[in-house]
Amino acid sequence: MRVLHEHVAGIDVHKDMIKVAIRSPGEKPWTRQTEIFEYRTFYGVLQAMARDLRRRVVTHVVMEASGIYTDPVYYALCEQDFTEVAVVNPAHVKALRGHKTDAADCRRLAELFECGLLRGSYIPPAELREVRDLTRYRMKTVQARTSEIQRLAKALESAGIKLGSVASEITGVSATAMIDALIDGERRGAVLADLAKGRMRAAGKLADLSMALTGRFTEHHALMCRLHRDRIAGLDAAVADLDERIAGRAGRWQRELDLLKTIPAFGDVVAWAWLAEIGPAPHRHFASHEKLASWVSLCPGNNISARKRKHGRTGDAGTYIKPVLIQAAWNAIRVRGRLQARYNRLVRRFGGDKNPAAKKKAITAIAHTLLKIAYQVLKSGKPYQDLGADFYTRRESPAQQHAYLERRLQKLYPGRAITITISPPEAA
């Protein structure tokens, strides 16, 4: 355990006020003196606080993450030449119930940090944080668009229009033309169904569309659908604008983006999210892909007591990058290759193809595999090479495959003696 022999400051951050505990050096940690100060959170006051800490010969500053309120404090401190400014996970310094005050919190932060019991979180540089703000806002905009599409579907259902039961999506070309015609006053189901294009013009589809588009669509429904359609169009334009801005900001890491896009299901959106949330060089901040997977919470937790392993669910971290990797995993298993083969094996192991929980566990494991692949691709600087759909079959020895097939036969014919005879090939 290290012990710092410099002045250490612990900061407890709130919206309008922060507490600062300064630990002076001493021979033993328990003989050190602690001074408590209070500052307001106006940025000019924070800059004065940082200068004051430097005048008091403070070299290391530690604070617990408090959401957006941490940012101005962190950047004000970074303007001075501190040896280290660390932002730590609040869960690592949680006080006992009944022993919590702001002064005690900042004192505890300083004491634990000077003894080497706390480690700062990954804080990306300012240019990456700009990309992160844009990608996160894009995700929220896409979610708002999805909510608006669902409201449009509810308005149609309320009017007895069952378009969603026949069309795969109500924002497609054909569905959009039908909704626009409904808004403009057309009420005849056969005429509306005739607006279908492509595969929707099949004989059975046209008959279903004619019945689905006949309902009690009133002027009020037309007004609501018009409002939802305008809102969706505006959100589509906002997403397109954000895509252009993100592409312009992320262009300086084009080499890393090209490497990431060699991985199955890693398109522009997934590569941008990785770059914004994890960075172009994760091996510099995370010693291994296991550490990174734990930080993203894509690995199961450990819950073992008295040699009994209990259920260990994944954590709640990785709010933005974890869902993106899960979506990428669903796309990756559609491509024939090693990832699809691994998914099928995991589903069989976790309970079978008819078990929804088995599929969810398997897709989380595939997302974990994608994270490991991306880590290694960026670390090595080499594009991803798929190992093939028969990778798991090739790596097993003939004896292992023989034992596996024999176990399968035993399950098919329980209680029976099974003899396998391998005959040499017949002469030509």
Short mmCIF file of C-alpha atoms in Angstrom, two decimals:
data_model
loop_
_atom_site.label_atom_id
_atom_site.label_comp_id
_atom_site.label_asym_id
_atom_site.label_seq_id
_atom_site.Cartn_x
_atom_site.Cartn_y
_atom_site.Cartn_z
CA MET A 1 0.00 0.00 0.00
CA ARG A 2 1.44 3.36 -1.02
CA VAL A 3 1.29 6.40 1.25
CA LEU A 4 1.62 9.85 -0.31
CA HIS A 5 3.91 12.22 1.57
CA GLU A 6 2.51 15.38 -0.04
CA HIS A 7 -0.47 17.60 0.63
CA VAL A 8 -3.64 15.82 -0.57
CA ALA A 9 -7.01 17.50 -1.07
CA GLY A 10 -10.35 15.68 -1.09
CA ILE A 11 -13.36 17.46 -2.59
CA ASP A 12 -17.04 16.69 -2.01
CA VAL A 13 -18.99 18.24 -4.92
CA HIS A 14 -22.58 19.50 -4.85
CA LYS A 15 -24.57 21.79 -7.12
CA ASP A 16 -24.06 25.08 -5.24
CA MET A 17 -21.31 24.29 -2.72
CA ILE A 18 -18.21 22.13 -2.36
CA LYS A 19 -16.27 21.02 0.69
CA VAL A 20 -12.48 20.69 0.52
CA ALA A 21 -10.36 18.72 3.00
CA ILE A 22 -6.57 19.32 2.87
CA ARG A 23 -4.39 16.67 4.49
CA SER A 24 -0.94 17.92 5.51
CA PRO A 25 2.07 15.52 5.33
CA GLY A 26 3.29 13.72 8.44
CA GLU A 27 5.28 10.71 9.60
CA LYS A 28 2.20 8.49 9.91
CA PRO A 29 -1.22 8.77 8.20
CA TRP A 30 -3.03 8.95 11.54
CA THR A 31 -0.82 11.85 12.74
CA ARG A 32 -1.65 14.12 9.79
CA GLN A 33 -3.72 17.26 10.26
CA THR A 34 -6.85 17.98 8.20
CA GLU A 35 -8.28 21.40 7.36
CA ILE A 36 -11.81 21.81 5.98
CA PHE A 37 -12.78 24.66 3.62
CA GLU A 38 -15.99 25.56 1.82
CA TYR A 39 -16.37 27.20 -1.61
CA ARG A 40 -19.24 28.17 -3.89
CA THR A 41 -19.41 26.63 -7.36
CA PHE A 42 -19.24 29.73 -9.56
CA TYR A 43 -16.45 29.14 -12.06
CA GLY A 44 -14.46 32.20 -10.97
CA VAL A 45 -14.60 30.97 -7.38
CA LEU A 46 -13.46 27.50 -8.51
CA GLN A 47 -10.46 29.01 -10.30
CA ALA A 48 -9.58 30.94 -7.14
CA MET A 49 -9.94 27.71 -5.15
CA ALA A 50 -7.51 25.93 -7.49
CA ARG A 51 -4.96 28.73 -7.09
CA ASP A 52 -5.44 28.64 -3.32
CA LEU A 53 -4.78 24.89 -3.24
CA ARG A 54 -1.55 25.38 -5.20
CA ARG A 55 -0.43 28.09 -2.76
CA ARG A 56 -0.98 25.55 0.03
CA VAL A 57 1.39 23.18 -1.83
CA VAL A 58 -1.37 20.66 -2.64
CA THR A 59 -0.09 18.20 -5.28
CA HIS A 60 -2.88 15.58 -5.50
CA VAL A 61 -6.62 16.31 -5.68
CA VAL A 62 -9.38 13.69 -5.56
CA MET A 63 -13.15 14.09 -5.90
CA GLU A 64 -16.05 11.69 -6.33
CA ALA A 65 -18.06 11.82 -9.53
CA SER A 66 -21.26 13.85 -9.16
CA GLY A 67 -22.55 13.89 -12.71
CA ILE A 68 -22.43 17.15 -14.58
CA TYR A 69 -21.52 19.10 -11.41
CA THR A 70 -18.06 17.52 -11.47
CA ASP A 71 -17.08 18.98 -14.85
CA PRO A 72 -16.48 22.66 -13.94
CA VAL A 73 -14.56 21.67 -10.80
CA TYR A 74 -12.39 19.24 -12.76
CA TYR A 75 -11.56 21.72 -15.54
CA ALA A 76 -10.82 24.54 -13.07
CA LEU A 77 -8.33 22.25 -11.30
CA CYS A 78 -6.78 21.14 -14.61
CA GLU A 79 -5.81 24.76 -15.30
CA GLN A 80 -3.23 24.47 -12.49
CA ASP A 81 -0.20 22.17 -12.50
CA PHE A 82 -1.35 19.54 -10.00
CA THR A 83 0.47 16.21 -10.10
CA GLU A 84 -2.85 14.35 -10.31
CA VAL A 85 -6.53 15.28 -10.43
CA ALA A 86 -8.59 12.10 -9.92
CA VAL A 87 -12.34 11.57 -10.25
CA VAL A 88 -13.40 8.37 -8.47
CA ASN A 89 -16.52 6.20 -8.44
CA PRO A 90 -18.80 7.20 -5.52
CA ALA A 91 -19.52 3.53 -4.82
CA HIS A 92 -15.85 3.05 -3.83
CA VAL A 93 -16.04 5.62 -1.01
CA LYS A 94 -19.57 5.07 0.25
CA ALA A 95 -19.91 5.91 3.95
CA LEU A 96 -21.60 3.74 6.55
CA ARG A 97 -25.22 4.59 7.28
CA GLY A 98 -25.38 7.26 9.96
CA HIS A 99 -21.75 8.37 9.43
CA LYS A 100 -22.18 10.73 6.49
CA THR A 101 -21.55 14.46 6.40
CA ASP A 102 -20.02 16.63 3.67
CA ALA A 103 -16.94 17.30 5.79
CA ALA A 104 -16.54 13.60 6.60
CA ASP A 105 -16.93 12.71 2.91
CA CYS A 106 -14.12 14.98 1.69
CA ARG A 107 -11.89 13.90 4.59
CA ARG A 108 -12.51 10.24 3.78
CA LEU A 109 -11.66 10.85 0.11
CA ALA A 110 -8.32 12.40 1.01
CA GLU A 111 -7.44 9.67 3.53
CA LEU A 112 -8.26 6.79 1.19
CA PHE A 113 -6.48 8.38 -1.77
CA GLU A 114 -3.27 9.09 0.10
CA CYS A 115 -3.15 5.42 1.14
CA GLY A 116 -3.53 4.23 -2.45
CA LEU A 117 -7.01 2.78 -1.97
CA LEU A 118 -8.66 4.86 -4.72
CA ARG A 119 -7.98 5.09 -8.43
CA GLY A 120 -9.16 7.81 -10.77
CA SER A 121 -11.70 7.05 -13.47
CA TYR A 122 -11.03 7.37 -17.20
CA ILE A 123 -11.56 11.00 -18.26
CA PRO A 124 -11.28 11.54 -22.03
CA PRO A 125 -9.60 14.66 -23.45
CA ALA A 126 -11.68 17.69 -24.37
CA GLU A 127 -11.88 16.93 -28.12
CA LEU A 128 -13.24 13.45 -27.42
CA ARG A 129 -15.74 14.84 -24.93
CA GLU A 130 -17.09 17.06 -27.70
CA VAL A 131 -17.66 13.98 -29.85
CA ARG A 132 -19.22 12.23 -26.84
CA ASP A 133 -21.72 15.06 -26.32
CA LEU A 134 -22.78 14.83 -29.97
CA THR A 135 -23.11 11.02 -30.04
CA ARG A 136 -25.10 11.00 -26.81
CA TYR A 137 -27.40 13.72 -28.12
CA ARG A 138 -27.82 11.72 -31.32
CA MET A 139 -28.89 8.68 -29.28
CA LYS A 140 -31.44 10.75 -27.38
CA THR A 141 -32.75 12.21 -30.66
CA VAL A 142 -33.15 8.72 -32.16
CA GLN A 143 -35.01 7.63 -29.02
CA ALA A 144 -37.30 10.66 -29.31
CA ARG A 145 -37.97 9.75 -32.96
CA THR A 146 -38.86 6.19 -31.95
CA SER A 147 -41.27 7.52 -29.31
CA GLU A 148 -42.91 9.75 -31.90
CA ILE A 149 -43.35 6.80 -34.29
CA GLN A 150 -45.01 4.86 -31.47
CA ARG A 151 -47.39 7.78 -30.85
CA LEU A 152 -48.26 7.79 -34.55
CA ALA A 153 -49.01 4.07 -34.35
CA LYS A 154 -51.26 4.64 -31.32
CA ALA A 155 -53.17 7.37 -33.17
CA LEU A 156 -53.79 5.00 -36.10
CA GLU A 157 -54.87 2.19 -33.78
CA SER A 158 -57.27 4.55 -32.03
CA ALA A 159 -58.89 5.25 -35.41
CA GLY A 160 -59.20 1.53 -36.18
CA ILE A 161 -56.47 1.67 -38.85
CA LYS A 162 -54.47 -1.58 -38.52
CA LEU A 163 -51.64 -0.59 -40.85
CA GLY A 164 -49.02 -1.84 -38.41
CA SER A 165 -50.50 -5.35 -38.59
CA VAL A 166 -49.80 -5.61 -42.33
CA ALA A 167 -46.81 -3.35 -43.01
CA SER A 168 -43.49 -4.14 -41.34
CA GLU A 169 -42.96 -0.45 -40.47
CA ILE A 170 -45.28 2.53 -40.65
CA THR A 171 -42.49 4.88 -41.75
CA GLY A 172 -41.76 3.07 -45.03
CA VAL A 173 -42.47 4.55 -48.47
CA SER A 174 -45.79 2.77 -48.99
CA ALA A 175 -47.03 3.30 -45.41
CA THR A 176 -46.08 6.99 -45.54
CA ALA A 177 -48.04 7.48 -48.78
CA MET A 178 -51.10 5.80 -47.25
CA ILE A 179 -50.96 7.92 -44.08
CA ASP A 180 -50.56 11.11 -46.12
CA ALA A 181 -53.61 10.15 -48.18
CA LEU A 182 -55.60 9.53 -44.99
CA ILE A 183 -54.59 12.97 -43.70
CA ASP A 184 -55.63 14.55 -47.02
CA GLY A 185 -59.15 13.09 -46.72
CA GLU A 186 -59.12 9.74 -48.56
CA ARG A 187 -61.11 7.11 -46.64
CA ARG A 188 -61.66 4.28 -49.15
CA GLY A 189 -59.61 1.25 -48.16
CA ALA A 190 -59.20 -0.10 -51.70
CA VAL A 191 -57.90 3.23 -53.00
CA LEU A 192 -55.49 3.55 -50.10
CA ALA A 193 -54.24 -0.03 -50.57
CA ASP A 194 -53.52 0.73 -54.22
CA LEU A 195 -50.76 3.11 -53.07
CA ALA A 196 -48.66 0.12 -52.02
CA LYS A 197 -45.37 -0.45 -53.81
CA GLY A 198 -43.04 -3.40 -54.34
CA ARG A 199 -43.69 -6.57 -52.38
CA MET A 200 -46.69 -5.02 -50.64
CA ARG A 201 -48.62 -5.32 -53.92
CA ALA A 202 -48.92 -9.10 -53.59
CA ALA A 203 -52.49 -10.33 -53.97
CA GLY A 204 -52.92 -11.39 -50.35
CA LYS A 205 -51.30 -8.21 -49.05
CA LEU A 206 -53.55 -5.90 -51.05
CA ALA A 207 -56.67 -7.57 -49.69
CA ASP A 208 -55.38 -7.29 -46.10
CA LEU A 209 -54.34 -3.67 -46.65
CA SER A 210 -57.80 -2.78 -47.93
CA MET A 211 -59.37 -4.11 -44.72
CA ALA A 212 -56.64 -2.68 -42.47
CA LEU A 213 -57.06 0.84 -43.88
CA THR A 214 -60.81 0.96 -43.30
CA GLY A 215 -61.72 2.50 -39.94
CA ARG A 216 -63.17 5.54 -38.15
CA PHE A 217 -60.46 8.01 -39.17
CA THR A 218 -61.76 11.49 -38.26
CA GLU A 219 -60.42 15.01 -38.70
CA HIS A 220 -59.01 14.88 -35.17
CA HIS A 221 -57.03 11.75 -36.06
CA ALA A 222 -55.80 13.51 -39.20
CA LEU A 223 -54.61 16.46 -37.07
CA MET A 224 -52.75 14.19 -34.63
CA CYS A 225 -51.14 12.16 -37.43
CA ARG A 226 -50.06 15.38 -39.17
CA LEU A 227 -48.43 16.62 -35.95
CA HIS A 228 -46.62 13.30 -35.43
CA ARG A 229 -45.48 13.17 -39.08
CA ASP A 230 -44.07 16.72 -38.91
CA ARG A 231 -42.28 15.90 -35.67
CA ILE A 232 -40.77 12.73 -37.16
CA ALA A 233 -39.58 14.66 -40.22
CA GLY A 234 -37.93 17.25 -37.98
CA LEU A 235 -36.19 14.57 -35.94
CA ASP A 236 -34.99 12.85 -39.13
CA ALA A 237 -33.40 16.12 -40.22
CA ALA A 238 -31.84 16.56 -36.76
CA VAL A 239 -30.30 13.07 -36.87
CA ALA A 240 -28.88 13.71 -40.36
CA ASP A 241 -27.39 17.02 -39.19
CA LEU A 242 -25.83 15.34 -36.14
CA ASP A 243 -24.35 12.63 -38.37
CA GLU A 244 -22.57 15.28 -40.44
CA ARG A 245 -21.24 17.08 -37.36
CA ILE A 246 -20.02 13.86 -35.72
CA ALA A 247 -18.31 12.73 -38.93
CA GLY A 248 -16.50 16.08 -39.14
CA ARG A 249 -15.33 15.97 -35.50
CA ALA A 250 -14.31 12.29 -35.62
CA GLY A 251 -12.37 12.64 -38.87
CA ARG A 252 -9.05 13.15 -37.05
CA TRP A 253 -9.26 9.51 -35.86
CA GLN A 254 -10.05 8.09 -39.30
CA ARG A 255 -7.46 5.30 -39.00
CA GLU A 256 -9.04 3.98 -35.79
CA LEU A 257 -12.52 4.30 -37.28
CA ASP A 258 -11.48 2.28 -40.34
CA LEU A 259 -10.03 -0.43 -38.09
CA LEU A 260 -13.23 -0.62 -36.05
CA LYS A 261 -15.38 -0.87 -39.17
CA THR A 262 -13.61 -4.08 -40.18
CA ILE A 263 -15.44 -5.78 -37.27
CA PRO A 264 -18.84 -7.33 -38.13
CA ALA A 265 -21.78 -4.98 -37.37
CA PHE A 266 -19.46 -2.05 -36.61
CA GLY A 267 -20.77 0.69 -38.88
CA ASP A 268 -20.34 4.43 -38.57
CA VAL A 269 -22.72 4.83 -35.63
CA VAL A 270 -21.15 2.04 -33.54
CA ALA A 271 -17.62 3.20 -34.36
CA TRP A 272 -18.49 6.78 -33.38
CA ALA A 273 -20.01 5.60 -30.10
CA TRP A 274 -16.91 3.52 -29.30
CA LEU A 275 -14.62 6.44 -30.09
CA ALA A 276 -16.66 8.84 -27.95
CA GLU A 277 -17.19 6.57 -24.93
CA ILE A 278 -13.95 4.52 -24.81
CA GLY A 279 -11.50 6.37 -27.03
CA PRO A 280 -9.15 5.47 -29.91
CA ALA A 281 -6.58 3.76 -27.66
CA PRO A 282 -8.32 1.81 -24.87
CA HIS A 283 -5.13 -0.14 -24.07
CA ARG A 284 -3.58 3.05 -22.70
CA HIS A 285 -6.27 3.46 -20.04
CA PHE A 286 -7.31 -0.17 -19.40
CA ALA A 287 -4.64 -2.77 -18.72
CA SER A 288 -6.64 -5.59 -20.37
CA HIS A 289 -9.90 -6.21 -22.15
CA GLU A 290 -11.18 -7.80 -18.95
CA LYS A 291 -10.76 -4.47 -17.13
CA LEU A 292 -12.54 -2.68 -19.98
CA ALA A 293 -15.41 -5.21 -19.98
CA SER A 294 -15.81 -4.70 -16.24
CA TRP A 295 -15.87 -0.91 -16.72
CA VAL A 296 -18.56 -1.23 -19.41
CA SER A 297 -20.36 -3.83 -17.23
CA LEU A 298 -20.47 -6.46 -19.97
CA CYS A 299 -19.17 -9.24 -17.75
CA PRO A 300 -21.05 -11.11 -14.98
CA GLY A 301 -20.44 -10.06 -11.42
CA ASN A 302 -18.90 -12.36 -8.81
CA ASN A 303 -21.21 -13.45 -6.01
CA ILE A 304 -19.58 -16.38 -4.21
CA SER A 305 -20.08 -17.18 -0.55
CA ALA A 306 -19.17 -20.39 1.32
CA ARG A 307 -18.04 -21.93 -1.99
CA LYS A 308 -21.50 -21.41 -3.45
CA ARG A 309 -21.74 -19.34 -6.60
CA LYS A 310 -24.92 -17.30 -6.72
CA HIS A 311 -26.39 -15.37 -9.60
CA GLY A 312 -24.09 -12.49 -10.59
CA ARG A 313 -25.82 -10.07 -12.94
CA THR A 314 -24.06 -7.48 -15.04
CA GLY A 315 -23.83 -3.99 -13.58
CA ASP A 316 -25.56 -0.76 -14.55
CA ALA A 317 -22.52 1.08 -15.94
CA GLY A 318 -21.92 1.72 -19.64
CA THR A 319 -25.24 3.53 -20.07
CA TYR A 320 -24.41 4.65 -23.62
CA ILE A 321 -21.86 2.18 -25.01
CA LYS A 322 -23.43 -1.02 -23.64
CA PRO A 323 -26.75 -0.73 -25.57
CA VAL A 324 -24.82 0.06 -28.76
CA LEU A 325 -22.70 -3.08 -28.40
CA ILE A 326 -25.83 -5.16 -27.67
CA GLN A 327 -27.46 -3.85 -30.88
CA ALA A 328 -24.25 -4.57 -32.80
CA ALA A 329 -24.27 -8.13 -31.43
CA TRP A 330 -27.80 -8.74 -32.79
CA ASN A 331 -26.56 -7.67 -36.23
CA ALA A 332 -23.29 -9.60 -35.99
CA ILE A 333 -24.98 -12.97 -35.47
CA ARG A 334 -26.83 -12.59 -38.78
CA VAL A 335 -23.55 -12.87 -40.69
CA ARG A 336 -22.17 -16.35 -41.21
CA GLY A 337 -18.90 -16.57 -39.32
CA ARG A 338 -17.27 -17.24 -36.00
CA LEU A 339 -19.63 -14.94 -34.03
CA GLN A 340 -22.73 -16.65 -35.39
CA ALA A 341 -21.25 -20.06 -34.52
CA ARG A 342 -20.43 -18.90 -31.00
CA TYR A 343 -23.95 -17.53 -30.53
CA ASN A 344 -25.51 -20.86 -31.56
CA ARG A 345 -23.25 -22.78 -29.18
CA LEU A 346 -24.07 -20.46 -26.29
CA VAL A 347 -27.82 -20.65 -26.90
CA ARG A 348 -27.64 -24.46 -26.78
CA ARG A 349 -25.62 -24.30 -23.56
CA PHE A 350 -27.90 -21.77 -21.83
CA GLY A 351 -31.18 -23.58 -22.48
CA GLY A 352 -32.02 -23.98 -26.15
CA ASP A 353 -33.46 -22.00 -29.00
CA LYS A 354 -36.96 -21.88 -27.47
CA ASN A 355 -35.73 -20.18 -24.29
CA PRO A 356 -35.78 -16.34 -24.57
CA ALA A 357 -33.51 -15.98 -21.53
CA ALA A 358 -30.90 -18.18 -23.23
CA LYS A 359 -30.89 -15.87 -26.25
CA LYS A 360 -30.47 -12.77 -24.08
CA LYS A 361 -27.57 -14.30 -22.17
CA ALA A 362 -25.94 -15.40 -25.41
CA ILE A 363 -26.30 -11.97 -27.04
CA THR A 364 -24.70 -10.33 -24.01
CA ALA A 365 -21.79 -12.73 -24.36
CA ILE A 366 -21.48 -11.84 -28.06
CA ALA A 367 -21.41 -8.13 -27.14
CA HIS A 368 -18.60 -8.96 -24.71
CA THR A 369 -16.77 -10.75 -27.54
CA LEU A 370 -17.19 -7.72 -29.82
CA LEU A 371 -15.70 -5.53 -27.09
CA LYS A 372 -12.67 -7.82 -26.79
CA ILE A 373 -12.22 -7.89 -30.57
CA ALA A 374 -12.36 -4.08 -30.81
CA TYR A 375 -9.85 -3.76 -27.96
CA GLN A 376 -7.37 -6.08 -29.67
CA VAL A 377 -7.89 -4.52 -33.11
CA LEU A 378 -7.07 -1.03 -31.80
CA LYS A 379 -4.18 -2.32 -29.69
CA SER A 380 -2.54 -4.23 -32.54
CA GLY A 381 -3.43 -1.81 -35.32
CA LYS A 382 -4.44 -4.70 -37.59
CA PRO A 383 -7.90 -5.15 -39.18
CA TYR A 384 -10.18 -7.92 -37.97
CA GLN A 385 -9.94 -11.28 -39.73
CA ASP A 386 -12.89 -13.62 -39.21
CA LEU A 387 -11.87 -17.09 -38.06
CA GLY A 388 -14.67 -18.79 -40.00
CA ALA A 389 -17.93 -20.51 -39.15
CA ASP A 390 -16.10 -23.80 -38.52
CA PHE A 391 -13.60 -22.30 -36.06
CA TYR A 392 -14.97 -24.13 -33.01
CA THR A 393 -15.20 -27.39 -34.91
CA ARG A 394 -11.63 -27.13 -36.20
CA ARG A 395 -10.11 -26.40 -32.82
CA GLU A 396 -11.63 -29.52 -31.22
CA SER A 397 -9.69 -32.75 -31.43
CA PRO A 398 -11.32 -35.85 -33.00
CA ALA A 399 -11.54 -37.41 -29.55
CA GLN A 400 -13.50 -34.44 -28.19
CA GLN A 401 -15.90 -34.50 -31.13
CA HIS A 402 -16.34 -38.27 -30.72
CA ALA A 403 -17.14 -37.88 -27.00
CA TYR A 404 -19.60 -35.06 -27.72
CA LEU A 405 -21.49 -37.09 -30.34
CA GLU A 406 -21.58 -40.09 -28.04
CA ARG A 407 -23.13 -37.95 -25.27
CA ARG A 408 -25.76 -36.73 -27.73
CA LEU A 409 -26.65 -40.29 -28.64
CA GLN A 410 -26.94 -41.22 -24.96
CA LYS A 411 -29.43 -38.38 -24.49
CA LEU A 412 -31.45 -39.52 -27.50
CA TYR A 413 -31.53 -43.16 -26.36
CA PRO A 414 -31.26 -43.13 -22.53
CA GLY A 415 -30.58 -46.44 -20.83
CA ARG A 416 -29.42 -48.20 -23.99
CA ALA A 417 -25.99 -49.52 -24.83
CA ILE A 418 -24.52 -47.67 -27.81
CA THR A 419 -21.66 -49.08 -29.86
CA ILE A 420 -19.97 -46.99 -32.52
CA THR A 421 -18.10 -48.86 -35.25
CA ILE A 422 -15.83 -46.97 -37.62
CA SER A 423 -15.16 -49.00 -40.75
CA PRO A 424 -12.32 -48.28 -43.19
CA PRO A 425 -13.36 -46.85 -46.58
CA GLU A 426 -14.09 -49.40 -49.32
CA ALA A 427 -11.44 -49.99 -51.92
CA ALA A 428 -11.89 -48.10 -55.16
#
